[in-house]
Coordinates of C-alpha atoms in Angstrom, one line a residue:
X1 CA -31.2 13.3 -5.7
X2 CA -31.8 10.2 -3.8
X3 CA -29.9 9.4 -0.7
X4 CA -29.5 5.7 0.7
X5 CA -29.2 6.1 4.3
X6 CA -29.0 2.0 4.5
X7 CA -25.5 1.8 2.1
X8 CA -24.0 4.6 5.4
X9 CA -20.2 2.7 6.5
X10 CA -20.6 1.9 10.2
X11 CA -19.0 4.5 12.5
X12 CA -15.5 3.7 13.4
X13 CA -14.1 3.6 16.8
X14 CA -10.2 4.9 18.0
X15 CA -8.8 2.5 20.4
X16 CA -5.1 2.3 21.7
X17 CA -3.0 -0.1 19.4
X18 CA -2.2 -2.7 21.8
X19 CA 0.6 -5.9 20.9
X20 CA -2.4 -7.7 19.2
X21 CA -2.8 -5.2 16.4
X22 CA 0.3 -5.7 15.4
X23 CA -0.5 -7.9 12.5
X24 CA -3.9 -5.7 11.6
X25 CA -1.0 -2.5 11.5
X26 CA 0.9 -4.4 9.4
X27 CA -1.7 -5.5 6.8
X28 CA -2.9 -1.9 6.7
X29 CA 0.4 -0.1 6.2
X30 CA 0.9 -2.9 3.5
X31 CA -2.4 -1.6 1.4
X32 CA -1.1 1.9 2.0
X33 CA 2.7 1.6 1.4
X34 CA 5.1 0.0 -1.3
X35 CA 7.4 -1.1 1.2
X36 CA 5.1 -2.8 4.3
X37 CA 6.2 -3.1 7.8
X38 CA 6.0 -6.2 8.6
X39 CA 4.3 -7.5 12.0
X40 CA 7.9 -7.8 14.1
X41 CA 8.5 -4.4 12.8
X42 CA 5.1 -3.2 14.2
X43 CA 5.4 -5.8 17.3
X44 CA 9.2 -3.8 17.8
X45 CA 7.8 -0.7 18.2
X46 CA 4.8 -1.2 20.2
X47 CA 6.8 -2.5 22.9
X48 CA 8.5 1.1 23.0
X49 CA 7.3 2.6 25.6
X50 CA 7.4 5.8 24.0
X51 CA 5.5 4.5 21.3
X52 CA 1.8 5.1 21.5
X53 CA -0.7 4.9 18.6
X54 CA -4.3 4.0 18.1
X55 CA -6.6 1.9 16.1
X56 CA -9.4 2.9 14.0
X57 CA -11.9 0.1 14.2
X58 CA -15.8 -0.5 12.6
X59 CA -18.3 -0.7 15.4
X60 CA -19.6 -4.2 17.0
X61 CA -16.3 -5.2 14.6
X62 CA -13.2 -7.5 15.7
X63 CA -9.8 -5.2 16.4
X64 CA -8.6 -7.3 13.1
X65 CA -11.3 -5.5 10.9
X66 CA -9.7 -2.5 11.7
X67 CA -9.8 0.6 8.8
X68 CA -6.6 2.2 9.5
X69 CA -4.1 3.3 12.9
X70 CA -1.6 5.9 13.8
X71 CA 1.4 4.6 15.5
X72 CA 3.6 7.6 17.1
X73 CA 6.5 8.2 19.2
X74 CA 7.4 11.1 22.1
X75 CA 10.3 11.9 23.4
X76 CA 12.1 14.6 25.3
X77 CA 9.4 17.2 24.2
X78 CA 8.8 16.4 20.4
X79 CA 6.5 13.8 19.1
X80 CA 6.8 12.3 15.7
X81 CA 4.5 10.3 13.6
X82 CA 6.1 7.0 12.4
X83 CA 3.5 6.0 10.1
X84 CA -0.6 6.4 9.4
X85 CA -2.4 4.2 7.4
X86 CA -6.1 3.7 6.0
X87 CA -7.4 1.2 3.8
X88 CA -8.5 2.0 0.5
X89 CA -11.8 1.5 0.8
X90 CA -11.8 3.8 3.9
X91 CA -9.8 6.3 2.7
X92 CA -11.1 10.3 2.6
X93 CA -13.8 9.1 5.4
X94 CA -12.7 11.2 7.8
X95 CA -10.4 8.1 9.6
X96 CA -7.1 9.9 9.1
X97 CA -8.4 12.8 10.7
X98 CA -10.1 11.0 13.8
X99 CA -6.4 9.1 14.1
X100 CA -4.3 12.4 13.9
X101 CA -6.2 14.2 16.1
X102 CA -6.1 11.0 18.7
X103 CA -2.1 11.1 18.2
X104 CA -1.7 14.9 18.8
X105 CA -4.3 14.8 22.1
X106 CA -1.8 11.9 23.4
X107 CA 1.4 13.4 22.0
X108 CA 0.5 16.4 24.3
X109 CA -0.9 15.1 27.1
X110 CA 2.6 13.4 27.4
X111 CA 4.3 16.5 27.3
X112 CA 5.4 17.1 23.9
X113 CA 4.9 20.6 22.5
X114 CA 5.7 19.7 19.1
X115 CA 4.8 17.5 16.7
X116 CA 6.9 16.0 13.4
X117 CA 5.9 14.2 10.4
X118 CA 7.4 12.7 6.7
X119 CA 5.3 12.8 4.1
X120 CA 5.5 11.9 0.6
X121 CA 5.2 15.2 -2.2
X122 CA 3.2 13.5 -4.2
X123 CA 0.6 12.2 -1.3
X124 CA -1.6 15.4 -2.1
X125 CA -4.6 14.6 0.2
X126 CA -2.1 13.6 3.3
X127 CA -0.6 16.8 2.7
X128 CA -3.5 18.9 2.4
X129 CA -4.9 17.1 5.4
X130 CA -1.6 18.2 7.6
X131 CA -1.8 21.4 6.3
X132 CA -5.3 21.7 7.8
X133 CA -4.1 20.0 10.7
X134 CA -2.3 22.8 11.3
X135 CA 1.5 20.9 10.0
X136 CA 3.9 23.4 8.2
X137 CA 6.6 23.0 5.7
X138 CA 10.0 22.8 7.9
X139 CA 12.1 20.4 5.2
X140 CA 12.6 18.3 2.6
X141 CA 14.5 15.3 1.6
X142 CA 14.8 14.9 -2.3
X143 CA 14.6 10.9 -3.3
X144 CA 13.9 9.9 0.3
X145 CA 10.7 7.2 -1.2
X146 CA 12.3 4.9 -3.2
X147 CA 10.4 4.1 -6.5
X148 CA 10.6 1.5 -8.4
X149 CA 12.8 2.0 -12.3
X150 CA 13.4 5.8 -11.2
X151 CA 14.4 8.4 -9.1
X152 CA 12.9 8.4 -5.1
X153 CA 10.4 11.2 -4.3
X154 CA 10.7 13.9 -1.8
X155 CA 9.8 13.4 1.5
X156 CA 8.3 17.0 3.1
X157 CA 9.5 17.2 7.0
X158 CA 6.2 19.0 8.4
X159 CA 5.9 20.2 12.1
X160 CA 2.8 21.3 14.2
X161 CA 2.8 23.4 17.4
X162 CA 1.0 21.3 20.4
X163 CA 1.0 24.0 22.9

């Protein structure tokens, strides 16, 4: 078996989203969602300043080439992941780890000692990733994703231990 070390993607970097990614966020969470945020949404939240997230972005690349982010929100303790996002051609690289793990590192270092997430059933490789990520099964809420000509699909409420 022959392996083309010249067709290997160039290594992403995490960097903190920042006001200017809004737009980037949005077109990402557009290729990953049925219903996109669009970029006042994302602009509306990364004002917060308990929002925080991060941007995962091809080397020697522009912040608008960007592969996927994490944009998440602490408060009084707890942490919660408002939305992840890779692009298709990115995805099962490894990006939605790198972005998790950046969002838990930050969630703790501001003092949260628990982390929350929604994810969709039927999302099996987000879900798998969470679980290895360490996220349990605390919830559910049945038709929470709308789809389109029939009944929504269950949202799992997952929560991970920061301390």
């Amino acid at each position: 078996m022959a392996f083309n070390f010249f067709s290997r993607q160039p290594e992403c970097l995490i960097l903190s989203i920042e006001m200017q990614d809004a737009r980037t966020a949005s077109r990402i969470h557009g290729q990953a969602f049925a219903r996109a945020w669009g970029d006042g949404e994302f602009e509306s939240l990364i004002s917060q300043q308990s929002v925080f997230g991060f941007l995962a972005c091809p080397e020697g690349r522009a912040r608008d080439a960007a592969a996927g982010f994490v944009l998440s929100r602490e408060a009084a303790g707890e942490a919660e992941i408002l939305s992840i996002g890779i692009s298709p051609k990115q995805r099962r690289s490894g990006l939605g780890w790198r972005l998790m793990l950046s969002a838990m590192k930050e969630a703790k270092r501001r003092g949260a000692g628990e982390m929350f997430l929604e994810v969709d059933e039927t999302n099996t490789a987000a879900v798998q990733m969470y679980r290895k990520l360490n996220f349990v099964q605390v919830g559910e809420r049945r038709a929470y994703y709308a789809q389109e000509g029939g009944p929504g699909t269950t949202a799992l409420v997952m929560r991970c231990d920061l301390r």
